[in-house]
Short mmCIF file of N, CA and C in Angstrom, two decimals:
data_model
loop_
_atom_site.label_atom_id
_atom_site.label_comp_id
_atom_site.label_asym_id
_atom_site.label_seq_id
_atom_site.Cartn_x
_atom_site.Cartn_y
_atom_site.Cartn_z
N MET A 1158 0.82 -1.19 0.00
CA MET A 1158 0.00 0.00 0.00
C MET A 1158 0.86 1.26 0.00
N GLU A 1159 2.04 1.18 0.65
CA GLU A 1159 2.91 2.35 0.67
C GLU A 1159 3.32 2.74 -0.75
N GLN A 1160 3.64 1.75 -1.56
CA GLN A 1160 4.07 2.03 -2.93
C GLN A 1160 2.91 2.56 -3.77
N ILE A 1161 1.73 2.10 -3.52
CA ILE A 1161 0.56 2.62 -4.24
C ILE A 1161 0.31 4.06 -3.83
N ARG A 1162 0.34 4.33 -2.54
CA ARG A 1162 0.09 5.69 -2.05
C ARG A 1162 1.16 6.67 -2.53
N SER A 1163 2.41 6.19 -2.68
CA SER A 1163 3.49 7.08 -3.11
C SER A 1163 3.51 7.28 -4.63
N GLY A 1164 2.69 6.50 -5.35
CA GLY A 1164 2.66 6.63 -6.80
C GLY A 1164 3.64 5.73 -7.53
N GLN A 1165 4.40 4.93 -6.80
CA GLN A 1165 5.35 4.02 -7.43
C GLN A 1165 4.64 2.89 -8.16
N LEU A 1166 3.48 2.50 -7.65
CA LEU A 1166 2.67 1.46 -8.26
C LEU A 1166 1.26 1.97 -8.46
N ARG A 1167 0.60 1.44 -9.46
CA ARG A 1167 -0.81 1.78 -9.68
C ARG A 1167 -1.62 0.51 -9.51
N ALA A 1168 -2.55 0.53 -8.58
CA ALA A 1168 -3.40 -0.62 -8.35
C ALA A 1168 -4.52 -0.63 -9.37
N LEU A 1169 -4.69 -1.75 -10.04
CA LEU A 1169 -5.74 -1.88 -11.04
C LEU A 1169 -7.04 -2.37 -10.41
N ALA A 1170 -6.93 -3.29 -9.46
CA ALA A 1170 -8.11 -3.86 -8.82
C ALA A 1170 -7.68 -4.69 -7.62
N VAL A 1171 -8.65 -4.96 -6.77
CA VAL A 1171 -8.41 -5.87 -5.66
C VAL A 1171 -9.17 -7.16 -5.94
N ALA A 1172 -8.63 -8.27 -5.44
CA ALA A 1172 -9.21 -9.57 -5.74
C ALA A 1172 -10.34 -9.97 -4.79
N SER A 1173 -10.59 -9.17 -3.79
CA SER A 1173 -11.66 -9.49 -2.84
C SER A 1173 -13.02 -9.21 -3.44
N ALA A 1174 -14.05 -9.72 -2.80
CA ALA A 1174 -15.42 -9.52 -3.28
C ALA A 1174 -15.88 -8.08 -3.09
N THR A 1175 -15.29 -7.40 -2.11
CA THR A 1175 -15.62 -6.00 -1.84
C THR A 1175 -14.34 -5.18 -1.80
N ARG A 1176 -14.49 -3.88 -1.94
CA ARG A 1176 -13.33 -2.99 -1.85
C ARG A 1176 -12.74 -3.07 -0.45
N ILE A 1177 -11.44 -2.78 -0.35
CA ILE A 1177 -10.79 -2.87 0.95
C ILE A 1177 -10.82 -1.53 1.66
N GLY A 1178 -10.88 -1.60 2.99
CA GLY A 1178 -11.05 -0.40 3.80
C GLY A 1178 -9.96 0.63 3.66
N SER A 1179 -8.72 0.21 3.50
CA SER A 1179 -7.62 1.17 3.44
C SER A 1179 -7.46 1.81 2.06
N ALA A 1180 -8.17 1.31 1.06
CA ALA A 1180 -8.08 1.87 -0.29
C ALA A 1180 -9.43 1.76 -0.98
N PRO A 1181 -10.43 2.46 -0.49
CA PRO A 1181 -11.78 2.31 -1.04
C PRO A 1181 -11.93 2.78 -2.49
N ASP A 1182 -10.95 3.49 -3.00
CA ASP A 1182 -11.02 3.96 -4.39
C ASP A 1182 -10.55 2.93 -5.39
N ILE A 1183 -9.96 1.83 -4.94
CA ILE A 1183 -9.51 0.78 -5.86
C ILE A 1183 -10.68 -0.18 -6.09
N PRO A 1184 -11.09 -0.35 -7.35
CA PRO A 1184 -12.25 -1.22 -7.63
C PRO A 1184 -11.91 -2.69 -7.46
N THR A 1185 -12.95 -3.49 -7.36
CA THR A 1185 -12.76 -4.94 -7.34
C THR A 1185 -12.56 -5.42 -8.78
N ILE A 1186 -12.10 -6.65 -8.93
CA ILE A 1186 -11.94 -7.22 -10.27
C ILE A 1186 -13.30 -7.28 -10.97
N ALA A 1187 -14.33 -7.66 -10.22
CA ALA A 1187 -15.68 -7.73 -10.81
C ALA A 1187 -16.13 -6.35 -11.29
N GLU A 1188 -15.86 -5.31 -10.51
CA GLU A 1188 -16.23 -3.95 -10.91
C GLU A 1188 -15.43 -3.48 -12.11
N SER A 1189 -14.29 -4.11 -12.36
CA SER A 1189 -13.43 -3.72 -13.46
C SER A 1189 -13.79 -4.41 -14.77
N GLY A 1190 -14.91 -5.11 -14.80
CA GLY A 1190 -15.37 -5.70 -16.04
C GLY A 1190 -15.27 -7.21 -16.12
N PHE A 1191 -14.85 -7.85 -15.05
CA PHE A 1191 -14.73 -9.30 -15.05
C PHE A 1191 -15.74 -9.87 -14.07
N ALA A 1192 -17.00 -9.76 -14.41
CA ALA A 1192 -18.09 -10.12 -13.51
C ALA A 1192 -18.07 -11.60 -13.12
N ASP A 1193 -17.50 -12.44 -13.95
CA ASP A 1193 -17.48 -13.87 -13.65
C ASP A 1193 -16.31 -14.27 -12.76
N TYR A 1194 -15.46 -13.30 -12.43
CA TYR A 1194 -14.31 -13.60 -11.59
C TYR A 1194 -14.79 -14.07 -10.22
N GLU A 1195 -14.21 -15.16 -9.75
CA GLU A 1195 -14.55 -15.66 -8.43
C GLU A 1195 -13.37 -15.46 -7.51
N GLU A 1196 -13.62 -14.78 -6.43
CA GLU A 1196 -12.59 -14.51 -5.44
C GLU A 1196 -12.05 -15.82 -4.90
N GLU A 1197 -10.76 -15.90 -4.78
CA GLU A 1197 -10.13 -17.07 -4.18
C GLU A 1197 -9.59 -16.66 -2.82
N ASN A 1198 -10.23 -17.14 -1.81
CA ASN A 1198 -9.83 -16.82 -0.44
C ASN A 1198 -8.69 -17.69 0.00
N VAL A 1199 -7.86 -17.13 0.84
CA VAL A 1199 -6.86 -17.91 1.56
C VAL A 1199 -7.51 -18.26 2.88
N TRP A 1200 -7.46 -19.51 3.23
CA TRP A 1200 -8.09 -19.88 4.49
C TRP A 1200 -7.22 -20.83 5.28
N PHE A 1201 -7.45 -20.81 6.55
CA PHE A 1201 -6.78 -21.70 7.49
C PHE A 1201 -7.87 -22.39 8.29
N GLY A 1202 -7.68 -23.64 8.59
CA GLY A 1202 -8.69 -24.36 9.33
C GLY A 1202 -8.10 -25.07 10.54
N VAL A 1203 -8.93 -25.24 11.52
CA VAL A 1203 -8.58 -26.00 12.70
C VAL A 1203 -9.52 -27.19 12.74
N VAL A 1204 -8.96 -28.38 12.81
CA VAL A 1204 -9.77 -29.58 12.83
C VAL A 1204 -9.39 -30.42 14.05
N VAL A 1205 -10.28 -31.27 14.43
CA VAL A 1205 -10.03 -32.20 15.54
C VAL A 1205 -10.25 -33.61 15.01
N PRO A 1206 -9.70 -34.60 15.70
CA PRO A 1206 -9.87 -35.97 15.25
C PRO A 1206 -11.34 -36.39 15.23
N ALA A 1207 -11.69 -37.24 14.28
CA ALA A 1207 -13.05 -37.80 14.24
C ALA A 1207 -13.33 -38.47 15.57
N GLY A 1208 -14.55 -38.33 16.03
CA GLY A 1208 -14.95 -38.95 17.28
C GLY A 1208 -14.70 -38.10 18.51
N THR A 1209 -14.14 -36.89 18.32
CA THR A 1209 -13.94 -35.99 19.47
C THR A 1209 -15.30 -35.66 20.06
N ALA A 1210 -15.39 -35.66 21.37
CA ALA A 1210 -16.65 -35.40 22.06
C ALA A 1210 -17.23 -34.05 21.63
N ARG A 1211 -18.54 -34.01 21.40
CA ARG A 1211 -19.23 -32.82 20.94
C ARG A 1211 -18.96 -31.61 21.85
N ASP A 1212 -18.95 -31.82 23.18
CA ASP A 1212 -18.71 -30.69 24.08
C ASP A 1212 -17.31 -30.12 23.90
N LYS A 1213 -16.34 -30.96 23.58
CA LYS A 1213 -14.97 -30.48 23.33
C LYS A 1213 -14.91 -29.70 22.02
N VAL A 1214 -15.61 -30.16 21.00
CA VAL A 1214 -15.65 -29.46 19.72
C VAL A 1214 -16.28 -28.08 19.91
N THR A 1215 -17.39 -28.03 20.61
CA THR A 1215 -18.08 -26.77 20.86
C THR A 1215 -17.20 -25.83 21.68
N GLN A 1216 -16.50 -26.37 22.66
CA GLN A 1216 -15.61 -25.55 23.49
C GLN A 1216 -14.50 -24.95 22.64
N ARG A 1217 -13.89 -25.74 21.77
CA ARG A 1217 -12.82 -25.24 20.91
C ARG A 1217 -13.36 -24.18 19.94
N ALA A 1218 -14.53 -24.40 19.40
CA ALA A 1218 -15.13 -23.43 18.47
C ALA A 1218 -15.39 -22.11 19.19
N THR A 1219 -15.88 -22.17 20.41
CA THR A 1219 -16.13 -20.96 21.20
C THR A 1219 -14.82 -20.22 21.46
N GLN A 1220 -13.78 -20.96 21.80
CA GLN A 1220 -12.47 -20.35 22.05
C GLN A 1220 -11.91 -19.70 20.78
N LEU A 1221 -12.07 -20.37 19.66
CA LEU A 1221 -11.58 -19.83 18.39
C LEU A 1221 -12.32 -18.55 18.03
N ARG A 1222 -13.64 -18.56 18.15
CA ARG A 1222 -14.41 -17.34 17.86
C ARG A 1222 -13.96 -16.19 18.75
N ALA A 1223 -13.78 -16.45 20.03
CA ALA A 1223 -13.36 -15.40 20.96
C ALA A 1223 -11.98 -14.87 20.60
N ALA A 1224 -11.06 -15.76 20.28
CA ALA A 1224 -9.71 -15.33 19.90
C ALA A 1224 -9.72 -14.46 18.66
N MET A 1225 -10.52 -14.84 17.67
CA MET A 1225 -10.57 -14.08 16.42
C MET A 1225 -11.25 -12.73 16.58
N GLN A 1226 -12.02 -12.55 17.65
CA GLN A 1226 -12.68 -11.27 17.90
C GLN A 1226 -11.87 -10.35 18.81
N ALA A 1227 -10.74 -10.82 19.30
CA ALA A 1227 -9.91 -10.00 20.19
C ALA A 1227 -9.47 -8.74 19.46
N PRO A 1228 -9.70 -7.57 20.06
CA PRO A 1228 -9.36 -6.30 19.39
C PRO A 1228 -7.93 -6.22 18.90
N GLY A 1229 -6.98 -6.71 19.68
CA GLY A 1229 -5.58 -6.65 19.25
C GLY A 1229 -5.33 -7.46 18.00
N LEU A 1230 -5.91 -8.65 17.93
CA LEU A 1230 -5.75 -9.49 16.75
C LEU A 1230 -6.47 -8.87 15.56
N GLN A 1231 -7.67 -8.36 15.78
CA GLN A 1231 -8.42 -7.71 14.70
C GLN A 1231 -7.61 -6.56 14.09
N ALA A 1232 -7.00 -5.75 14.93
CA ALA A 1232 -6.20 -4.61 14.45
C ALA A 1232 -4.99 -5.08 13.66
N ARG A 1233 -4.31 -6.11 14.16
CA ARG A 1233 -3.13 -6.62 13.46
C ARG A 1233 -3.50 -7.20 12.10
N LEU A 1234 -4.61 -7.94 12.05
CA LEU A 1234 -5.04 -8.52 10.78
C LEU A 1234 -5.50 -7.44 9.81
N ALA A 1235 -6.24 -6.45 10.29
CA ALA A 1235 -6.71 -5.37 9.42
C ALA A 1235 -5.54 -4.61 8.81
N ALA A 1236 -4.46 -4.45 9.56
CA ALA A 1236 -3.27 -3.77 9.03
C ALA A 1236 -2.68 -4.54 7.86
N LEU A 1237 -2.94 -5.83 7.81
CA LEU A 1237 -2.47 -6.68 6.70
C LEU A 1237 -3.54 -6.90 5.65
N GLU A 1238 -4.66 -6.17 5.78
CA GLU A 1238 -5.81 -6.32 4.89
C GLU A 1238 -6.38 -7.73 4.96
N LEU A 1239 -6.37 -8.32 6.14
CA LEU A 1239 -6.95 -9.63 6.36
C LEU A 1239 -8.18 -9.46 7.23
N TYR A 1240 -9.29 -9.95 6.74
CA TYR A 1240 -10.56 -9.79 7.44
C TYR A 1240 -11.16 -11.17 7.64
N PRO A 1241 -10.92 -11.76 8.80
CA PRO A 1241 -11.33 -13.15 9.01
C PRO A 1241 -12.84 -13.33 9.10
N ALA A 1242 -13.26 -14.43 8.55
CA ALA A 1242 -14.64 -14.90 8.70
C ALA A 1242 -14.53 -16.25 9.38
N VAL A 1243 -15.01 -16.35 10.58
CA VAL A 1243 -14.86 -17.58 11.35
C VAL A 1243 -16.04 -18.51 11.06
N LEU A 1244 -15.72 -19.66 10.52
CA LEU A 1244 -16.72 -20.70 10.27
C LEU A 1244 -16.39 -21.87 11.18
N CYS A 1245 -17.33 -22.28 11.95
CA CYS A 1245 -17.11 -23.38 12.89
C CYS A 1245 -18.09 -24.51 12.63
N GLU A 1246 -17.66 -25.67 12.97
CA GLU A 1246 -18.45 -26.88 12.97
C GLU A 1246 -19.17 -27.11 11.63
N ALA A 1247 -20.48 -27.14 11.60
CA ALA A 1247 -21.23 -27.47 10.38
C ALA A 1247 -20.96 -26.48 9.26
N ASP A 1248 -20.79 -25.20 9.59
CA ASP A 1248 -20.52 -24.20 8.56
C ASP A 1248 -19.17 -24.44 7.88
N PHE A 1249 -18.16 -24.79 8.67
CA PHE A 1249 -16.84 -25.07 8.10
C PHE A 1249 -16.88 -26.35 7.28
N ALA A 1250 -17.58 -27.35 7.76
CA ALA A 1250 -17.72 -28.61 7.01
C ALA A 1250 -18.40 -28.37 5.67
N ALA A 1251 -19.43 -27.53 5.66
CA ALA A 1251 -20.14 -27.21 4.40
C ALA A 1251 -19.22 -26.46 3.45
N TYR A 1252 -18.42 -25.53 3.99
CA TYR A 1252 -17.46 -24.79 3.16
C TYR A 1252 -16.45 -25.74 2.52
N LEU A 1253 -15.91 -26.66 3.32
CA LEU A 1253 -14.95 -27.63 2.78
C LEU A 1253 -15.58 -28.49 1.70
N ARG A 1254 -16.84 -28.88 1.88
CA ARG A 1254 -17.54 -29.70 0.89
C ARG A 1254 -17.68 -28.91 -0.42
N ARG A 1255 -18.07 -27.64 -0.33
CA ARG A 1255 -18.21 -26.82 -1.54
C ARG A 1255 -16.87 -26.67 -2.26
N GLN A 1256 -15.79 -26.45 -1.50
CA GLN A 1256 -14.47 -26.34 -2.10
C GLN A 1256 -14.09 -27.64 -2.80
N HIS A 1257 -14.31 -28.75 -2.15
CA HIS A 1257 -14.00 -30.05 -2.73
C HIS A 1257 -14.78 -30.26 -4.03
N ASP A 1258 -16.06 -30.00 -3.97
CA ASP A 1258 -16.91 -30.21 -5.15
C ASP A 1258 -16.49 -29.31 -6.31
N GLU A 1259 -16.14 -28.07 -6.01
CA GLU A 1259 -15.74 -27.13 -7.07
C GLU A 1259 -14.43 -27.56 -7.71
N TYR A 1260 -13.45 -27.93 -6.91
CA TYR A 1260 -12.17 -28.35 -7.48
C TYR A 1260 -12.29 -29.69 -8.20
N GLN A 1261 -13.15 -30.54 -7.72
CA GLN A 1261 -13.40 -31.80 -8.41
C GLN A 1261 -13.99 -31.52 -9.80
N ARG A 1262 -14.92 -30.58 -9.88
CA ARG A 1262 -15.51 -30.19 -11.16
C ARG A 1262 -14.45 -29.62 -12.10
N ILE A 1263 -13.60 -28.75 -11.58
CA ILE A 1263 -12.56 -28.13 -12.40
C ILE A 1263 -11.62 -29.19 -12.97
N VAL A 1264 -11.19 -30.11 -12.13
CA VAL A 1264 -10.29 -31.17 -12.59
C VAL A 1264 -10.98 -32.04 -13.64
N ARG A 1265 -12.23 -32.40 -13.39
CA ARG A 1265 -12.97 -33.24 -14.33
C ARG A 1265 -13.14 -32.53 -15.68
N GLU A 1266 -13.56 -31.26 -15.64
CA GLU A 1266 -13.82 -30.56 -16.90
C GLU A 1266 -12.53 -30.25 -17.67
N SER A 1267 -11.43 -30.08 -16.97
CA SER A 1267 -10.18 -29.76 -17.66
C SER A 1267 -9.47 -31.04 -18.14
N ARG A 1268 -9.96 -32.18 -17.69
CA ARG A 1268 -9.38 -33.48 -18.04
C ARG A 1268 -7.92 -33.60 -17.59
N MET A 1269 -7.63 -32.99 -16.45
CA MET A 1269 -6.26 -33.10 -15.87
C MET A 1269 -5.98 -34.54 -15.53
N ARG A 1270 -4.71 -34.90 -15.63
CA ARG A 1270 -4.29 -36.25 -15.28
C ARG A 1270 -2.99 -36.18 -14.48
N ALA A 1271 -2.85 -37.07 -13.55
CA ALA A 1271 -1.60 -37.19 -12.81
C ALA A 1271 -0.66 -38.06 -13.63
N GLU A 1272 0.55 -37.64 -13.73
CA GLU A 1272 1.55 -38.43 -14.50
C GLU A 1272 2.71 -38.78 -13.64
#
């Protein structure tokens, strides 16, 4: 962002679904004429072994949500233009299923092969 603000670089677009807070004048890729562009998020997940007791899973999810909402962490992430969306339990499982299905479709349609 420093190089963009100083004029050394010109930002054409941001890859997120919405404009970013520190540079609201930079359009998204979709706003730049590529309406079919799909944002590719970077994500990190926390998983537990199958069969973990439900109360332990819920406890860990509660702790993760609380940690991600901590003001200090929020500020540090925002400075890096990272805006976390915490998905826990069934929501995270559904997200992983959608990712799997989409990449499976891409591989199938492109006829990729392992060699």
